Amino acid sequence: MTDIVSHRLDLDPDNWDELRAEGHRMLDDMIDHLAKVRERPVWQPIPDSVRARFHTPIPHEAEALHEVYAEFTRSIAPYATGNIHPGFMGWVHGGGNAAGMLAELLAAGLNANLGGRDHMPIVVERQILAWMRQLFDFPQGASGLFVTGTSMANFMALLVARTHALGEGVRRRGIAASEKTLCAYTSKAAHGCIAKAMDMAGFGTDALRQIGVDRLHRIDIEALQERINADRQAGLAPFLVVGTAGSVDIGAIDDLTALAELCEREHLTFHVDGAYGALAMMSPELAPRLAGIQRADSIALDFHKWAQVPYDAGFVLVRDGERHLRTFDAPAAYLRRDTRGLAGGSPWPCDFGPDLSRGFRALKTWFTLKTYGTDRLGAVMAHTCAVARHLERRVRSESALELVAPAQLNIVCFRHRGDDALNADIVATLQETGVAAPSATVIDGRVVIRAAIFNHRTNESDADSLINAVIVAGNSSAAGNHGGGKTL
Ligand SMILES: *Cc1c(COP(=O)(O)O)cnc(C)c1O
């Protein structure tokens, strides 16, 4: 086969039919890769020889596409995270889906830049925004934007709240020029990206109050109220409460109605980190658990988790679109708008966030929502919860195991009755053998095994395999094959 890459100065192939053949092969291989996922280990350690192949100098010379692809097949594909595998239960990761995968190919073909201008890909993104308004019962004026993930979405929502609290002048003068010392509130079970957002926004993490939680890891509303009172008395200016809909540790959902009421009473912005839980609005069985989310000022969520859209597809939804716009818009001559032609369609997505160039994340999301429908996606979420309950029953029935946190949604935390080192060992052993990939976390000072069921492919028999593998690994470690007593 002749090289697809020649020495011409555009980058198109000399022979489109050869490119077509290569493309079809890649597509066939990747479809097989998905169809046969169960035949492979969840994850496998990267051999040193494979790592070494990725320490080469920058490639000056062309290489044939089929050779580059062969390297992908040999060195990259077998050593991915494993979250497409039903045995992956380690972290809050979605499993992806075939329709979304194909949409990524189409999106890359169009190579659209969704920063702005008047073209159909932006209309698709606005369609998803309209669907999110509908799902969360947000008003017509609500705005929204695709972003990398909830870490970015939370950061942006925090900036919107800041601008609202201090006025638009803060964008020129900075927060240091303000007489007010702002502070925000979330729970101890909140995701670390909230503190990071406080840091990045210039408030510092000390300005984030991490309020205690109840037995089910929901924010203690009374303690929150007391802390707000105390801060006001100390002359500080509370401005934001971040509730969690699905905590990463055990899937806790704060009492969002109580938080909405408190925020109304105290005139605070109410933001919900719904990274994984918010889209459970698609499930009639789960949606009642999220009561109160409709009253949030903003919601951050990830399509790439429970809704199974391929990475990455985060989203921020803001009730007051004007407030959102005033936080990020920045006129520039080279971004001049018009009422007609390609420069029409203002305001543009770049007016609602920090990014100017933006990819077409909306397409894989649109394909996923349309191809499966929200009823089916909701049913998938409910099913992962059923698998978690099955896992919980299995834990309860094994004398060697102890349930640490009951499944509130789709995450189960349990431990082997051995010590912390044994539990950490079991997790590492399972990951290395490729049977299942739970993760280790610390709850109430003890190392526990966490099984987070997010993948639509994971079923009861995968939960059984996990339990069996934990018991086997626990017995063999207890019998003296202890991997070295490392803790976390
Ligand atoms: C995953 C997650 C985040 C971070 O979202 P990214 O998409 O990884 O940036 C934040 N909060 C919660 C509750 C999460 O589950």
Coordinates of C-alpha atoms and ligand atoms in Angstrom, one line a residue:
M1 CA 0.0 0.0 0.0
T2 CA 1.3 3.5 -0.8
D3 CA 1.6 6.0 1.9
I4 CA -1.5 8.0 2.6
V5 CA 0.8 10.9 3.5
S6 CA 2.8 12.2 0.6
H7 CA 4.9 15.3 0.2
R8 CA 2.2 17.6 -1.1
L9 CA 1.5 20.7 0.9
D10 CA -2.1 20.1 1.7
L11 CA -2.9 17.3 4.2
D12 CA -5.5 15.4 2.2
P13 CA -4.6 11.9 1.0
D14 CA -3.4 11.2 -2.6
N15 CA -5.9 8.3 -2.7
W16 CA -9.2 8.8 -0.9
D17 CA -10.1 5.1 -1.5
E18 CA -7.1 4.0 0.5
L19 CA -8.1 6.4 3.3
R20 CA -11.6 5.0 3.1
A21 CA -10.3 1.5 3.5
E22 CA -8.2 2.5 6.5
G23 CA -11.1 4.3 8.1
H24 CA -13.4 1.3 7.6
R25 CA -10.9 -1.0 9.2
M26 CA -10.5 1.3 12.2
L27 CA -14.2 1.5 12.6
D28 CA -14.7 -2.2 12.4
D29 CA -11.9 -2.8 14.9
M30 CA -13.3 -0.3 17.4
I31 CA -16.8 -1.8 17.1
D32 CA -15.2 -5.3 17.8
H33 CA -13.3 -3.7 20.7
L34 CA -16.7 -2.6 22.2
A35 CA -18.6 -5.8 21.3
K36 CA -15.9 -8.0 22.9
V37 CA -15.2 -5.8 25.9
R38 CA -16.0 -8.6 28.4
E39 CA -13.3 -10.9 26.9
R40 CA -10.6 -8.5 28.1
P41 CA -9.3 -7.6 31.5
V42 CA -10.8 -4.4 32.9
W43 CA -7.4 -2.8 33.2
Q44 CA -3.8 -4.0 32.9
P45 CA -0.6 -2.3 34.0
I46 CA 1.3 -0.6 31.2
P47 CA 4.5 -2.7 30.5
D48 CA 7.7 -0.6 30.6
S49 CA 8.5 -1.5 27.0
V50 CA 5.2 0.1 26.0
R51 CA 5.8 3.2 28.0
A52 CA 9.3 3.5 26.5
R53 CA 7.8 3.7 23.0
F54 CA 6.3 7.0 24.0
H55 CA 9.6 8.8 24.8
T56 CA 10.6 9.5 21.2
P57 CA 11.6 12.8 19.7
I58 CA 9.1 14.9 17.8
P59 CA 8.4 13.2 14.4
H60 CA 9.8 15.2 11.6
E61 CA 9.2 12.6 9.0
A62 CA 5.9 11.2 7.8
E63 CA 4.8 7.7 8.7
A64 CA 2.1 5.8 7.0
L65 CA -1.3 6.0 8.6
H66 CA -1.6 2.3 8.9
E67 CA 1.7 2.2 10.8
V68 CA 0.5 4.9 13.2
Y69 CA -2.7 3.0 13.6
A70 CA -0.9 -0.3 14.3
E71 CA 1.0 1.5 17.1
F72 CA -2.4 2.6 18.5
T73 CA -3.7 -0.9 18.4
R74 CA -0.6 -2.4 20.0
S75 CA 0.3 0.2 22.6
I76 CA -2.7 2.5 23.4
A77 CA -6.0 0.6 23.1
P78 CA -5.1 -2.3 25.4
Y79 CA -4.0 0.0 28.2
A80 CA -6.9 2.4 28.6
T81 CA -8.6 3.2 31.9
G82 CA -11.1 0.4 31.5
N83 CA -14.2 2.4 32.2
I84 CA -16.0 0.9 29.1
H85 CA -15.7 -2.5 30.8
P86 CA -18.6 -3.7 33.0
G87 CA -16.1 -4.7 35.8
F88 CA -15.0 -1.0 36.2
M89 CA -16.5 0.3 39.4
G90 CA -13.6 2.3 40.7
W91 CA -14.6 5.9 40.2
V92 CA -17.5 8.0 39.0
H93 CA -16.9 7.2 35.3
G94 CA -19.4 6.7 32.5
G95 CA -19.2 3.7 30.2
G96 CA -19.7 5.6 26.9
N97 CA -21.9 4.3 24.1
A98 CA -21.6 3.3 20.5
A99 CA -23.9 6.0 19.0
G100 CA -21.9 8.7 20.9
M101 CA -18.7 7.2 19.6
L102 CA -19.9 7.5 15.9
A103 CA -21.0 11.0 16.6
E104 CA -17.5 11.9 17.7
L105 CA -16.2 10.8 14.3
L106 CA -18.8 12.9 12.5
A107 CA -18.1 15.9 14.7
A108 CA -14.4 15.6 14.0
G109 CA -15.2 15.4 10.3
L110 CA -17.1 18.7 10.4
N111 CA -14.4 20.2 12.5
A112 CA -16.8 22.9 13.7
N113 CA -15.7 25.7 16.1
L114 CA -18.5 26.4 18.5
G115 CA -17.1 29.6 19.9
G116 CA -19.5 31.6 17.9
R117 CA -21.0 32.6 14.5
D118 CA -24.1 31.4 12.8
H119 CA -24.1 27.7 12.0
M120 CA -26.1 24.6 12.7
P121 CA -23.7 23.0 15.3
I122 CA -24.5 25.9 17.6
V123 CA -28.2 25.4 17.1
V124 CA -27.6 21.8 18.2
E125 CA -25.9 23.0 21.4
R126 CA -28.9 25.4 22.0
Q127 CA -31.2 22.5 21.5
I128 CA -29.5 20.6 24.3
L129 CA -29.8 23.8 26.4
A130 CA -33.5 23.9 25.7
W131 CA -33.8 20.2 26.8
M132 CA -31.9 20.9 30.0
R133 CA -34.3 23.9 30.7
Q134 CA -37.2 21.4 30.3
L135 CA -35.6 18.7 32.4
F136 CA -34.9 21.0 35.3
D137 CA -38.0 23.2 34.9
F138 CA -35.8 26.3 34.3
P139 CA -37.2 29.4 32.7
Q140 CA -36.8 30.4 29.1
G141 CA -34.2 33.0 30.0
A142 CA -31.9 30.3 31.4
S143 CA -28.5 29.9 29.7
G144 CA -26.1 27.0 29.4
L145 CA -22.9 25.9 27.9
F146 CA -21.0 22.7 27.2
V147 CA -17.7 22.6 29.0
T148 CA -15.0 20.0 29.7
G149 CA -16.6 18.8 32.9
T150 CA -18.2 19.7 36.2
S151 CA -14.9 21.0 37.6
M152 CA -15.1 23.8 35.0
A153 CA -18.9 24.2 35.3
N154 CA -18.6 24.7 39.1
F155 CA -15.9 27.2 38.6
M156 CA -18.0 29.2 36.1
A157 CA -21.1 29.1 38.3
L158 CA -18.9 30.4 41.2
L159 CA -17.8 33.3 39.0
V160 CA -21.4 34.1 38.0
A161 CA -22.3 34.2 41.8
R162 CA -19.3 36.4 42.4
T163 CA -20.3 38.9 39.7
H164 CA -23.8 38.9 41.1
A165 CA -22.6 39.6 44.7
L166 CA -20.1 42.3 43.8
G167 CA -21.5 43.8 40.6
E168 CA -19.9 43.8 37.2
G169 CA -17.2 46.2 38.4
V170 CA -15.4 43.3 40.0
R171 CA -14.4 42.1 36.5
R172 CA -12.2 45.2 36.1
R173 CA -11.2 45.9 39.7
G174 CA -10.8 42.3 41.0
I175 CA -12.1 41.0 44.3
A176 CA -9.2 42.6 46.3
A177 CA -10.7 46.0 45.6
S178 CA -14.0 45.1 47.3
E179 CA -14.8 46.1 50.9
K180 CA -16.7 42.9 51.3
T181 CA -15.0 39.7 52.3
L182 CA -17.0 37.0 50.5
C183 CA -17.4 33.5 51.8
A184 CA -19.1 30.4 50.4
Y185 CA -20.5 27.2 51.9
T186 CA -20.6 23.5 51.0
S187 CA -20.4 20.2 52.8
K188 CA -17.4 18.1 53.9
A189 CA -18.7 15.5 51.4
A190 CA -18.5 18.0 48.5
H191 CA -16.1 17.4 45.6
G192 CA -12.6 18.8 45.8
C193 CA -13.1 20.9 42.7
I194 CA -15.3 23.4 44.7
A195 CA -12.4 24.3 46.9
K196 CA -10.2 24.4 43.8
A197 CA -12.7 26.8 42.2
M198 CA -12.5 29.1 45.2
D199 CA -8.7 29.1 44.9
M200 CA -8.8 29.7 41.1
A201 CA -11.3 32.5 41.5
G202 CA -9.0 34.3 44.0
F203 CA -11.0 33.8 47.1
G204 CA -8.8 31.2 48.6
T205 CA -9.9 27.9 49.9
D206 CA -10.2 29.3 53.5
A207 CA -13.2 31.3 52.3
L208 CA -15.0 28.0 51.7
R209 CA -16.8 26.7 54.8
Q210 CA -17.1 22.9 54.7
I211 CA -20.0 22.1 56.8
G212 CA -20.5 18.8 58.6
V213 CA -22.7 16.0 57.3
D214 CA -25.2 13.6 58.7
R215 CA -24.9 9.8 58.8
L216 CA -25.9 9.7 55.1
H217 CA -23.3 12.4 54.2
R218 CA -26.0 15.1 53.6
I219 CA -25.1 18.6 54.6
D220 CA -26.2 19.6 58.1
I221 CA -28.6 22.4 57.4
E222 CA -28.7 23.6 61.0
A223 CA -24.9 23.8 61.2
L224 CA -24.9 25.6 57.9
Q225 CA -27.4 28.2 59.2
E226 CA -25.3 28.7 62.4
R227 CA -22.1 29.2 60.4
I228 CA -23.7 31.8 58.1
N229 CA -25.0 33.7 61.2
A230 CA -21.6 33.6 62.8
D231 CA -19.9 34.8 59.6
R232 CA -22.3 37.6 59.2
Q233 CA -21.7 38.6 62.8
A234 CA -18.0 38.6 62.1
G235 CA -18.5 41.1 59.3
L236 CA -18.1 38.7 56.4
A237 CA -20.3 38.5 53.4
P238 CA -21.8 35.0 52.6
F239 CA -22.7 34.8 49.0
L240 CA -22.9 31.2 47.8
V241 CA -24.1 27.8 48.9
V242 CA -23.1 24.7 46.8
G243 CA -25.3 21.7 47.3
T244 CA -24.4 18.2 46.1
A245 CA -26.6 15.9 44.1
G246 CA -24.7 12.7 44.2
S247 CA -21.6 12.9 46.3
V248 CA -18.5 11.1 44.9
D249 CA -17.9 9.1 48.1
I250 CA -21.3 7.4 48.7
G251 CA -23.8 9.1 46.3
A252 CA -25.4 11.3 48.9
I253 CA -27.9 13.9 47.8
D254 CA -28.3 17.0 50.0
D255 CA -31.7 18.2 51.1
L256 CA -32.0 20.5 48.1
T257 CA -35.4 21.9 49.1
A258 CA -34.1 22.9 52.5
L259 CA -31.0 24.5 50.8
A260 CA -33.2 26.4 48.3
E261 CA -35.3 27.8 51.2
L262 CA -32.3 28.8 53.2
C263 CA -30.7 30.5 50.2
E264 CA -33.9 32.4 49.5
R265 CA -34.2 33.5 53.1
E266 CA -30.5 34.5 53.3
H267 CA -30.3 36.0 49.8
L268 CA -27.5 33.7 48.8
T269 CA -26.8 32.1 45.4
F270 CA -27.8 28.5 45.3
H271 CA -25.6 26.3 43.1
V272 CA -26.0 22.5 42.7
D273 CA -23.0 20.3 41.9
G274 CA -25.0 17.7 40.1
A275 CA -22.0 16.2 38.2
Y276 CA -23.3 12.7 38.4
G277 CA -26.7 12.9 40.1
A278 CA -28.5 15.7 38.3
L279 CA -29.4 13.8 35.1
A280 CA -31.2 11.2 37.3
M281 CA -34.1 13.6 36.5
M282 CA -34.5 11.3 33.5
S283 CA -35.6 8.5 35.7
P284 CA -39.1 8.7 37.2
E285 CA -37.9 6.4 39.9
L286 CA -35.0 8.6 40.9
A287 CA -36.2 12.1 40.1
P288 CA -38.1 12.6 43.4
R289 CA -34.8 12.3 45.2
L290 CA -33.6 15.4 43.5
A291 CA -36.6 17.5 44.7
G292 CA -35.5 21.1 45.0
I293 CA -33.0 21.1 42.2
Q294 CA -35.5 23.1 40.1
R295 CA -35.0 26.0 42.5
A296 CA -31.2 26.2 42.0
D297 CA -29.7 29.4 40.5
S298 CA -27.3 27.2 38.6
I299 CA -26.5 23.5 38.1
A300 CA -23.3 21.8 37.0
L301 CA -23.6 18.4 35.4
D302 CA -21.8 15.8 33.4
F303 CA -23.3 14.0 30.4
H304 CA -20.2 11.8 30.5
K305 CA -21.0 10.1 33.7
W306 CA -24.4 8.5 34.3
A307 CA -25.8 9.5 30.9
Q308 CA -23.0 7.6 29.2
V309 CA -22.0 10.2 26.6
P310 CA -18.3 9.7 25.6
Y311 CA -15.8 12.0 27.3
D312 CA -15.8 14.9 27.7
A313 CA -19.2 16.5 28.0
G314 CA -19.8 18.7 31.1
F315 CA -22.5 21.4 31.2
V316 CA -23.4 24.4 33.2
L317 CA -27.0 25.7 33.4
V318 CA -27.7 29.1 34.8
R319 CA -31.2 30.3 35.7
D320 CA -30.5 34.0 34.9
G321 CA -29.0 34.1 31.5
E322 CA -28.3 37.8 31.8
R323 CA -26.3 37.3 34.9
H324 CA -24.3 34.6 33.1
L325 CA -23.7 36.8 30.1
R326 CA -22.5 39.7 32.2
T327 CA -19.9 37.5 33.9
F328 CA -18.1 36.4 30.7
D329 CA -18.9 38.7 27.7
A330 CA -16.0 40.7 26.4
P331 CA -16.3 42.7 23.2
A332 CA -13.4 42.4 20.8
A333 CA -13.0 43.9 17.4
Y334 CA -11.9 40.6 15.8
L335 CA -15.1 39.0 17.2
R336 CA -17.4 41.7 15.6
R337 CA -21.0 40.6 15.3
D338 CA -23.5 41.3 12.6
T339 CA -27.2 40.9 12.1
R340 CA -26.7 38.9 8.9
G341 CA -24.1 36.5 7.4
L342 CA -21.8 34.2 9.2
A343 CA -21.1 36.7 12.0
G344 CA -24.7 36.7 13.1
G345 CA -26.4 34.8 15.9
S346 CA -25.1 36.8 18.8
P347 CA -24.7 36.3 21.7
W348 CA -22.3 33.5 21.0
P349 CA -21.2 30.6 23.2
C350 CA -17.9 32.5 23.8
D351 CA -19.9 35.2 25.6
F352 CA -20.9 32.7 28.3
G353 CA -17.6 31.2 29.3
P354 CA -13.8 31.5 29.2
D355 CA -13.3 29.4 26.0
L356 CA -13.2 31.0 22.6
S357 CA -12.5 27.9 20.4
R358 CA -14.9 25.1 21.4
G359 CA -15.5 21.6 19.9
F360 CA -18.8 20.1 19.0
R361 CA -19.5 18.2 22.3
A362 CA -23.2 18.8 21.7
L363 CA -23.3 16.4 18.8
K364 CA -22.3 13.2 20.7
T365 CA -24.8 14.3 23.4
W366 CA -27.5 14.9 20.9
F367 CA -26.9 11.5 19.3
T368 CA -27.0 9.8 22.7
L369 CA -30.1 11.5 23.9
K370 CA -32.0 10.9 20.6
T371 CA -30.7 7.4 19.9
Y372 CA -31.7 6.0 23.3
G373 CA -34.2 8.5 24.5
T374 CA -34.2 9.9 28.0
D375 CA -36.6 7.1 29.2
R376 CA -34.1 4.4 28.4
L377 CA -31.2 6.4 29.8
G378 CA -33.2 7.0 33.0
A379 CA -33.9 3.2 33.1
V380 CA -30.1 2.6 32.8
M381 CA -29.5 4.8 35.8
A382 CA -32.2 3.1 37.8
H383 CA -30.7 -0.3 36.8
T384 CA -27.3 0.7 38.1
C385 CA -29.0 1.4 41.4
A386 CA -30.6 -2.1 41.4
V387 CA -27.2 -3.6 40.7
A388 CA -25.8 -1.6 43.7
R389 CA -28.6 -3.0 45.9
H390 CA -27.8 -6.5 44.8
L391 CA -24.1 -5.9 45.6
E392 CA -25.2 -4.6 49.0
R393 CA -27.2 -7.8 49.7
R394 CA -24.2 -9.9 48.7
V395 CA -22.0 -7.9 51.1
R396 CA -24.5 -8.4 53.9
S397 CA -24.6 -12.2 53.3
E398 CA -20.8 -12.7 53.5
S399 CA -19.4 -13.0 57.0
A400 CA -16.0 -11.9 55.8
L401 CA -17.4 -8.6 54.6
E402 CA -18.9 -5.5 56.3
L403 CA -21.1 -2.9 54.8
V404 CA -19.8 0.6 55.5
A405 CA -22.2 2.8 53.6
P406 CA -25.5 1.5 52.3
A407 CA -26.3 2.2 48.6
Q408 CA -28.2 5.5 48.5
L409 CA -27.9 5.5 44.7
N410 CA -25.4 3.4 42.8
I411 CA -22.3 3.4 45.1
V412 CA -21.6 0.8 47.7
C413 CA -18.8 1.1 50.2
F414 CA -17.8 -2.0 52.1
R415 CA -14.7 -3.6 53.6
H416 CA -13.1 -6.9 54.4
R417 CA -13.0 -7.5 58.1
G418 CA -9.2 -7.4 57.9
D419 CA -7.2 -4.3 58.5
D420 CA -6.8 -1.2 56.3
A421 CA -3.7 -2.6 54.7
L422 CA -5.6 -5.8 53.7
N423 CA -8.4 -3.7 52.2
A424 CA -6.0 -1.6 50.2
D425 CA -4.2 -4.8 49.0
I426 CA -7.4 -6.4 47.9
V427 CA -8.3 -3.4 45.7
A428 CA -4.9 -3.2 44.1
T429 CA -4.9 -7.0 43.5
L430 CA -8.3 -6.9 41.9
Q431 CA -7.3 -4.1 39.6
E432 CA -4.0 -5.9 38.6
T433 CA -5.7 -9.2 37.9
G434 CA -8.2 -7.3 35.7
V435 CA -11.2 -9.1 37.1
A436 CA -12.8 -6.0 38.5
A437 CA -11.7 -2.5 39.3
P438 CA -13.2 -1.1 42.5
S439 CA -11.3 1.8 44.2
A440 CA -10.2 2.3 47.8
T441 CA -11.3 5.3 49.7
V442 CA -11.4 6.4 53.4
I443 CA -14.6 6.7 55.3
D444 CA -14.7 7.5 59.0
G445 CA -10.9 7.0 59.1
R446 CA -11.0 3.5 57.7
V447 CA -9.9 2.2 54.3
V448 CA -12.9 0.9 52.4
I449 CA -13.6 -0.7 49.1
R450 CA -15.8 1.4 46.9
A451 CA -17.9 0.0 44.1
A452 CA -19.5 2.8 42.0
I453 CA -21.8 1.3 39.4
F454 CA -22.0 3.7 36.5
N455 CA -21.5 1.6 33.5
H456 CA -24.7 0.6 31.6
R457 CA -23.1 -2.7 30.9
T458 CA -22.6 -3.7 34.5
N459 CA -25.1 -6.3 35.8
E460 CA -25.7 -8.5 38.8
S461 CA -23.3 -11.1 37.7
D462 CA -20.5 -8.5 37.6
A463 CA -21.4 -7.6 41.1
D464 CA -21.1 -11.3 42.1
S465 CA -17.7 -11.5 40.4
L466 CA -16.5 -8.6 42.4
I467 CA -17.6 -10.1 45.7
N468 CA -16.1 -13.5 44.8
A469 CA -12.8 -11.9 43.8
V470 CA -12.7 -9.8 47.0
I471 CA -13.2 -12.9 49.1
V472 CA -10.5 -14.9 47.2
A473 CA -8.1 -12.0 47.4
G474 CA -8.8 -11.5 51.1
N475 CA -8.2 -15.2 51.9
S476 CA -5.0 -15.3 49.9
S477 CA -3.7 -12.1 51.5
A478 CA -4.7 -13.4 55.0
A479 CA -2.9 -16.6 54.2
G480 CA 0.4 -14.8 54.0
N481 CA 0.7 -13.4 50.5
H482 CA 0.3 -10.0 51.9
G483 CA 1.5 -7.4 49.3
G484 CA 3.5 -5.3 51.7
G485 CA 1.1 -3.7 54.1
K486 CA 0.8 -0.4 52.3
T487 CA -1.9 1.9 53.2
L488 CA -3.3 4.7 51.2
Ligands
LIG1 C1 -17.0 13.9 38.8 C2 -17.5 14.9 39.8 C3 -17.0 16.2 39.7 C4 -15.9 16.7 38.8 O1 -16.4 16.6 37.5 P1 -15.4 16.5 36.2 O2 -16.3 16.2 35.1 O3 -14.6 15.3 36.5 O4 -14.7 17.7 36.1 C5 -17.5 17.2 40.6 N1 -18.4 16.8 41.5 C6 -18.9 15.6 41.6 C7 -20.0 15.3 42.6 C8 -18.5 14.6 40.7 O5 -19.0 13.4 40.8

